[in-house]
């Protein structure tokens, strides 16, 4: 059984821990509800004394824009037009600073390429109609994307890949059979390019 003086010390200790807990909860609430007014624990006091505003960037590395204003990258979309002999890809937004009208790459970088080709009529039952996107550079050719047109959907579906490409090469879309029945709607037949700067 505790002594009367021990009872008094226990009550003082409980009162003290209760007060400290209330104070800590108050500080935590003020800190996380905006009561700290951007005075974080890592703020440099020399900036505060000089009156100069301190800019904080959390994991946002900045890189200077290139000569044509590309900061991080760019997106381009092309739709197909056909005559009886060839498919021509026309940019939806007119900007030839990255890719020319004949799909020649003008800047080194990483390219996310997507291609979808859809036909207006069914494919012959005995023939597979193949579609591929080829990269031609310095006399060498490399197939980047390849697909077969599905007989039920009349489409390749969306083909996509990321590649590191250098300036001067050309993207070529090859279709193995007749090109007269390509659906020219931009949402069914399209070539899309997302360009990302190399670090």
mmCIF file of C-alpha atoms in Angstrom:
data_model
loop_
_atom_site.group_PDB
_atom_site.id
_atom_site.type_symbol
_atom_site.label_atom_id
_atom_site.label_comp_id
_atom_site.label_asym_id
_atom_site.label_seq_id
_atom_site.Cartn_x
_atom_site.Cartn_y
_atom_site.Cartn_z
ATOM 1 C CA UNK A 1 0.000 0.000 0.000
ATOM 2 C CA UNK A 2 1.507 3.381 -1.010
ATOM 3 C CA UNK A 3 2.401 5.972 1.598
ATOM 4 C CA UNK A 4 0.529 9.324 1.688
ATOM 5 C CA UNK A 5 3.583 11.143 0.337
ATOM 6 C CA UNK A 6 3.724 8.689 -2.546
ATOM 7 C CA UNK A 7 0.080 9.514 -3.408
ATOM 8 C CA UNK A 8 0.977 13.182 -3.639
ATOM 9 C CA UNK A 9 4.004 12.453 -5.912
ATOM 10 C CA UNK A 10 1.896 10.200 -8.144
ATOM 11 C CA UNK A 11 -0.711 12.958 -8.588
ATOM 12 C CA UNK A 12 2.003 15.563 -9.370
ATOM 13 C CA UNK A 13 3.604 13.202 -11.915
ATOM 14 C CA UNK A 14 0.220 12.497 -13.605
ATOM 15 C CA UNK A 15 -0.563 16.228 -13.711
ATOM 16 C CA UNK A 16 2.885 16.992 -15.221
ATOM 17 C CA UNK A 17 2.608 14.310 -17.966
ATOM 18 C CA UNK A 18 -0.948 15.484 -18.779
ATOM 19 C CA UNK A 19 0.225 19.085 -19.216
ATOM 20 C CA UNK A 20 3.178 18.019 -21.409
ATOM 21 C CA UNK A 21 0.906 15.836 -23.556
ATOM 22 C CA UNK A 22 -1.571 18.687 -24.076
ATOM 23 C CA UNK A 23 1.267 21.050 -25.055
ATOM 24 C CA UNK A 24 2.724 18.501 -27.525
ATOM 25 C CA UNK A 25 -0.678 17.869 -29.124
ATOM 26 C CA UNK A 26 -1.173 21.635 -29.428
ATOM 27 C CA UNK A 27 2.186 22.085 -31.203
ATOM 28 C CA UNK A 28 1.504 19.187 -33.566
ATOM 29 C CA UNK A 29 -1.934 20.568 -34.459
ATOM 30 C CA UNK A 30 -0.513 24.044 -35.079
ATOM 31 C CA UNK A 31 2.314 22.680 -37.204
ATOM 32 C CA UNK A 32 0.157 20.502 -39.478
ATOM 33 C CA UNK A 33 -2.772 22.917 -39.853
ATOM 34 C CA UNK A 34 -0.705 25.761 -41.277
ATOM 35 C CA UNK A 35 0.023 27.593 -38.063
ATOM 36 C CA UNK A 36 3.743 27.346 -38.726
ATOM 37 C CA UNK A 37 3.638 30.034 -41.516
ATOM 38 C CA UNK A 38 6.337 28.351 -43.634
ATOM 39 C CA UNK A 39 8.924 28.453 -40.853
ATOM 40 C CA UNK A 40 10.072 24.853 -41.160
ATOM 41 C CA UNK A 41 12.794 23.338 -39.034
ATOM 42 C CA UNK A 42 15.338 23.607 -41.878
ATOM 43 C CA UNK A 43 14.873 27.280 -42.739
ATOM 44 C CA UNK A 44 18.089 29.260 -42.804
ATOM 45 C CA UNK A 45 17.979 32.130 -40.275
ATOM 46 C CA UNK A 46 20.442 34.276 -42.267
ATOM 47 C CA UNK A 47 17.847 34.647 -45.074
ATOM 48 C CA UNK A 48 15.205 35.532 -42.524
ATOM 49 C CA UNK A 49 17.389 38.265 -41.023
ATOM 50 C CA UNK A 50 18.269 39.784 -44.403
ATOM 51 C CA UNK A 51 14.618 40.003 -45.447
ATOM 52 C CA UNK A 52 15.265 38.110 -48.688
ATOM 53 C CA UNK A 53 12.523 35.595 -49.510
ATOM 54 C CA UNK A 54 13.629 31.988 -49.404
ATOM 55 C CA UNK A 55 12.509 29.737 -52.247
ATOM 56 C CA UNK A 56 12.095 26.061 -51.491
ATOM 57 C CA UNK A 57 12.030 23.480 -54.282
ATOM 58 C CA UNK A 58 11.170 19.957 -53.208
ATOM 59 C CA UNK A 59 12.514 17.409 -55.689
ATOM 60 C CA UNK A 60 11.852 19.686 -58.664
ATOM 61 C CA UNK A 61 15.143 19.890 -60.519
ATOM 62 C CA UNK A 62 15.108 22.619 -63.109
ATOM 63 C CA UNK A 63 16.932 22.488 -66.369
ATOM 64 C CA UNK A 64 17.394 25.423 -68.693
ATOM 65 C CA UNK A 65 15.139 25.393 -71.745
ATOM 66 C CA UNK A 66 16.777 24.605 -75.050
ATOM 67 C CA UNK A 67 17.016 27.114 -77.874
ATOM 68 C CA UNK A 68 13.504 26.338 -79.126
ATOM 69 C CA UNK A 69 11.805 26.465 -75.721
ATOM 70 C CA UNK A 70 11.530 22.718 -75.036
ATOM 71 C CA UNK A 71 11.811 22.344 -71.277
ATOM 72 C CA UNK A 72 10.946 18.722 -70.599
ATOM 73 C CA UNK A 73 9.402 17.411 -73.786
ATOM 74 C CA UNK A 74 6.722 17.731 -76.406
ATOM 75 C CA UNK A 75 3.753 15.776 -77.793
ATOM 76 C CA UNK A 76 2.864 15.459 -81.460
ATOM 77 C CA UNK A 77 0.075 13.602 -83.202
ATOM 78 C CA UNK A 78 -0.182 12.661 -86.872
ATOM 79 C CA UNK A 79 -3.190 11.472 -88.857
ATOM 80 C CA UNK A 80 -3.059 9.426 -92.026
ATOM 81 C CA UNK A 81 -4.129 10.524 -95.465
ATOM 82 C CA UNK A 82 -3.993 8.191 -98.442
ATOM 83 C CA UNK A 83 -3.924 8.317 -102.152
ATOM 84 C CA UNK A 84 -3.806 5.155 -104.231
ATOM 85 C CA UNK A 85 -0.051 4.746 -103.882
ATOM 86 C CA UNK A 86 1.070 5.824 -100.405
ATOM 87 C CA UNK A 87 0.088 6.811 -96.876
ATOM 88 C CA UNK A 88 1.091 10.310 -95.839
ATOM 89 C CA UNK A 89 1.194 11.376 -92.192
ATOM 90 C CA UNK A 90 0.105 14.934 -91.489
ATOM 91 C CA UNK A 91 0.737 16.650 -88.155
ATOM 92 C CA UNK A 92 -2.449 17.584 -86.307
ATOM 93 C CA UNK A 93 -0.700 20.628 -84.822
ATOM 94 C CA UNK A 94 1.668 22.345 -87.218
ATOM 95 C CA UNK A 95 5.072 22.280 -85.507
ATOM 96 C CA UNK A 96 8.079 21.068 -87.456
ATOM 97 C CA UNK A 97 10.754 21.926 -84.867
ATOM 98 C CA UNK A 98 10.890 18.301 -83.687
ATOM 99 C CA UNK A 99 9.738 16.144 -86.627
ATOM 100 C CA UNK A 100 9.513 17.198 -90.272
ATOM 101 C CA UNK A 101 6.613 16.546 -92.662
ATOM 102 C CA UNK A 102 8.291 13.372 -93.911
ATOM 103 C CA UNK A 103 8.753 12.092 -90.313
ATOM 104 C CA UNK A 104 12.453 12.946 -90.064
ATOM 105 C CA UNK A 105 13.615 13.354 -86.473
ATOM 106 C CA UNK A 106 15.314 16.707 -85.807
ATOM 107 C CA UNK A 107 16.410 16.312 -82.158
ATOM 108 C CA UNK A 108 18.197 13.614 -80.182
ATOM 109 C CA UNK A 109 16.165 12.260 -77.298
ATOM 110 C CA UNK A 110 13.809 9.656 -75.957
ATOM 111 C CA UNK A 111 10.667 9.094 -78.004
ATOM 112 C CA UNK A 112 7.506 7.323 -76.875
ATOM 113 C CA UNK A 113 5.914 6.140 -80.115
ATOM 114 C CA UNK A 114 2.380 4.832 -80.579
ATOM 115 C CA UNK A 115 0.788 3.653 -83.797
ATOM 116 C CA UNK A 116 -2.682 2.414 -84.678
ATOM 117 C CA UNK A 117 -3.920 1.576 -88.172
ATOM 118 C CA UNK A 118 -7.585 0.777 -88.818
ATOM 119 C CA UNK A 119 -9.181 -0.336 -92.080
ATOM 120 C CA UNK A 120 -12.638 0.569 -93.366
ATOM 121 C CA UNK A 121 -13.344 -2.958 -94.617
ATOM 122 C CA UNK A 122 -12.447 -6.497 -93.668
ATOM 123 C CA UNK A 123 -9.093 -8.064 -94.346
ATOM 124 C CA UNK A 124 -8.979 -10.999 -96.743
ATOM 125 C CA UNK A 125 -9.414 -14.275 -94.857
ATOM 126 C CA UNK A 126 -6.308 -15.910 -96.282
ATOM 127 C CA UNK A 127 -3.911 -12.976 -95.962
ATOM 128 C CA UNK A 128 -2.513 -11.311 -92.841
ATOM 129 C CA UNK A 129 -2.047 -7.594 -93.248
ATOM 130 C CA UNK A 130 1.006 -6.483 -91.279
ATOM 131 C CA UNK A 131 1.843 -2.968 -90.161
ATOM 132 C CA UNK A 132 5.215 -1.849 -88.855
ATOM 133 C CA UNK A 133 7.012 1.321 -87.872
ATOM 134 C CA UNK A 134 10.641 1.310 -89.004
ATOM 135 C CA UNK A 135 13.517 3.589 -88.035
ATOM 136 C CA UNK A 136 15.899 4.378 -90.918
ATOM 137 C CA UNK A 137 19.181 6.090 -90.049
ATOM 138 C CA UNK A 138 22.597 6.102 -91.785
ATOM 139 C CA UNK A 139 21.619 3.302 -94.166
ATOM 140 C CA UNK A 140 20.407 0.993 -91.388
ATOM 141 C CA UNK A 141 16.816 -0.004 -90.711
ATOM 142 C CA UNK A 142 15.303 -1.173 -87.459
ATOM 143 C CA UNK A 143 11.704 -2.273 -86.882
ATOM 144 C CA UNK A 144 10.404 -0.429 -83.818
ATOM 145 C CA UNK A 145 6.734 -1.523 -83.798
ATOM 146 C CA UNK A 146 4.982 -4.355 -85.586
ATOM 147 C CA UNK A 147 1.422 -5.624 -85.541
ATOM 148 C CA UNK A 148 -1.179 -7.535 -87.520
ATOM 149 C CA UNK A 149 -4.566 -6.098 -88.414
ATOM 150 C CA UNK A 150 -7.215 -8.061 -86.532
ATOM 151 C CA UNK A 151 -9.903 -9.561 -88.788
ATOM 152 C CA UNK A 152 -12.697 -8.789 -86.293
ATOM 153 C CA UNK A 153 -11.810 -5.209 -85.346
ATOM 154 C CA UNK A 154 -10.091 -4.258 -88.639
ATOM 155 C CA UNK A 155 -7.359 -2.636 -86.515
ATOM 156 C CA UNK A 156 -3.878 -3.261 -85.187
ATOM 157 C CA UNK A 157 -4.883 -1.967 -81.794
ATOM 158 C CA UNK A 158 -2.492 0.426 -80.126
ATOM 159 C CA UNK A 159 1.187 -0.414 -80.612
ATOM 160 C CA UNK A 160 3.661 1.476 -78.425
ATOM 161 C CA UNK A 161 7.309 1.611 -77.422
ATOM 162 C CA UNK A 162 9.957 3.969 -76.029
ATOM 163 C CA UNK A 163 13.134 4.405 -78.073
ATOM 164 C CA UNK A 164 16.222 6.571 -77.918
ATOM 165 C CA UNK A 165 16.467 8.159 -81.373
ATOM 166 C CA UNK A 166 19.018 10.511 -82.870
ATOM 167 C CA UNK A 167 18.553 13.435 -85.207
ATOM 168 C CA UNK A 168 18.605 12.747 -88.945
ATOM 169 C CA UNK A 169 16.753 9.432 -88.946
ATOM 170 C CA UNK A 170 13.305 8.890 -90.435
ATOM 171 C CA UNK A 171 10.235 7.016 -89.207
ATOM 172 C CA UNK A 172 8.570 4.905 -91.922
ATOM 173 C CA UNK A 173 5.170 3.243 -91.634
ATOM 174 C CA UNK A 174 4.893 0.115 -93.785
ATOM 175 C CA UNK A 175 1.618 -1.653 -94.564
ATOM 176 C CA UNK A 176 2.022 -5.028 -96.236
ATOM 177 C CA UNK A 177 -1.062 -5.073 -98.466
ATOM 178 C CA UNK A 178 -3.397 -2.612 -100.163
ATOM 179 C CA UNK A 179 -3.630 0.818 -98.558
ATOM 180 C CA UNK A 180 -6.783 1.985 -100.289
ATOM 181 C CA UNK A 181 -9.079 0.988 -97.431
ATOM 182 C CA UNK A 182 -7.334 2.761 -94.514
ATOM 183 C CA UNK A 183 -9.749 4.629 -92.245
ATOM 184 C CA UNK A 184 -8.479 8.234 -92.177
ATOM 185 C CA UNK A 185 -10.310 9.245 -88.989
ATOM 186 C CA UNK A 186 -7.709 10.604 -86.575
ATOM 187 C CA UNK A 187 -9.081 8.607 -83.649
ATOM 188 C CA UNK A 188 -8.808 5.294 -85.574
ATOM 189 C CA UNK A 189 -5.570 5.669 -87.549
ATOM 190 C CA UNK A 190 -2.880 7.763 -85.913
ATOM 191 C CA UNK A 191 0.816 8.024 -85.109
ATOM 192 C CA UNK A 192 1.633 9.754 -81.823
ATOM 193 C CA UNK A 193 5.017 10.886 -80.564
ATOM 194 C CA UNK A 194 6.003 12.056 -77.107
ATOM 195 C CA UNK A 195 9.500 13.547 -77.003
ATOM 196 C CA UNK A 196 11.568 13.684 -73.815
ATOM 197 C CA UNK A 197 14.910 15.444 -73.457
ATOM 198 C CA UNK A 198 17.935 13.328 -72.681
ATOM 199 C CA UNK A 199 19.421 14.260 -69.289
#
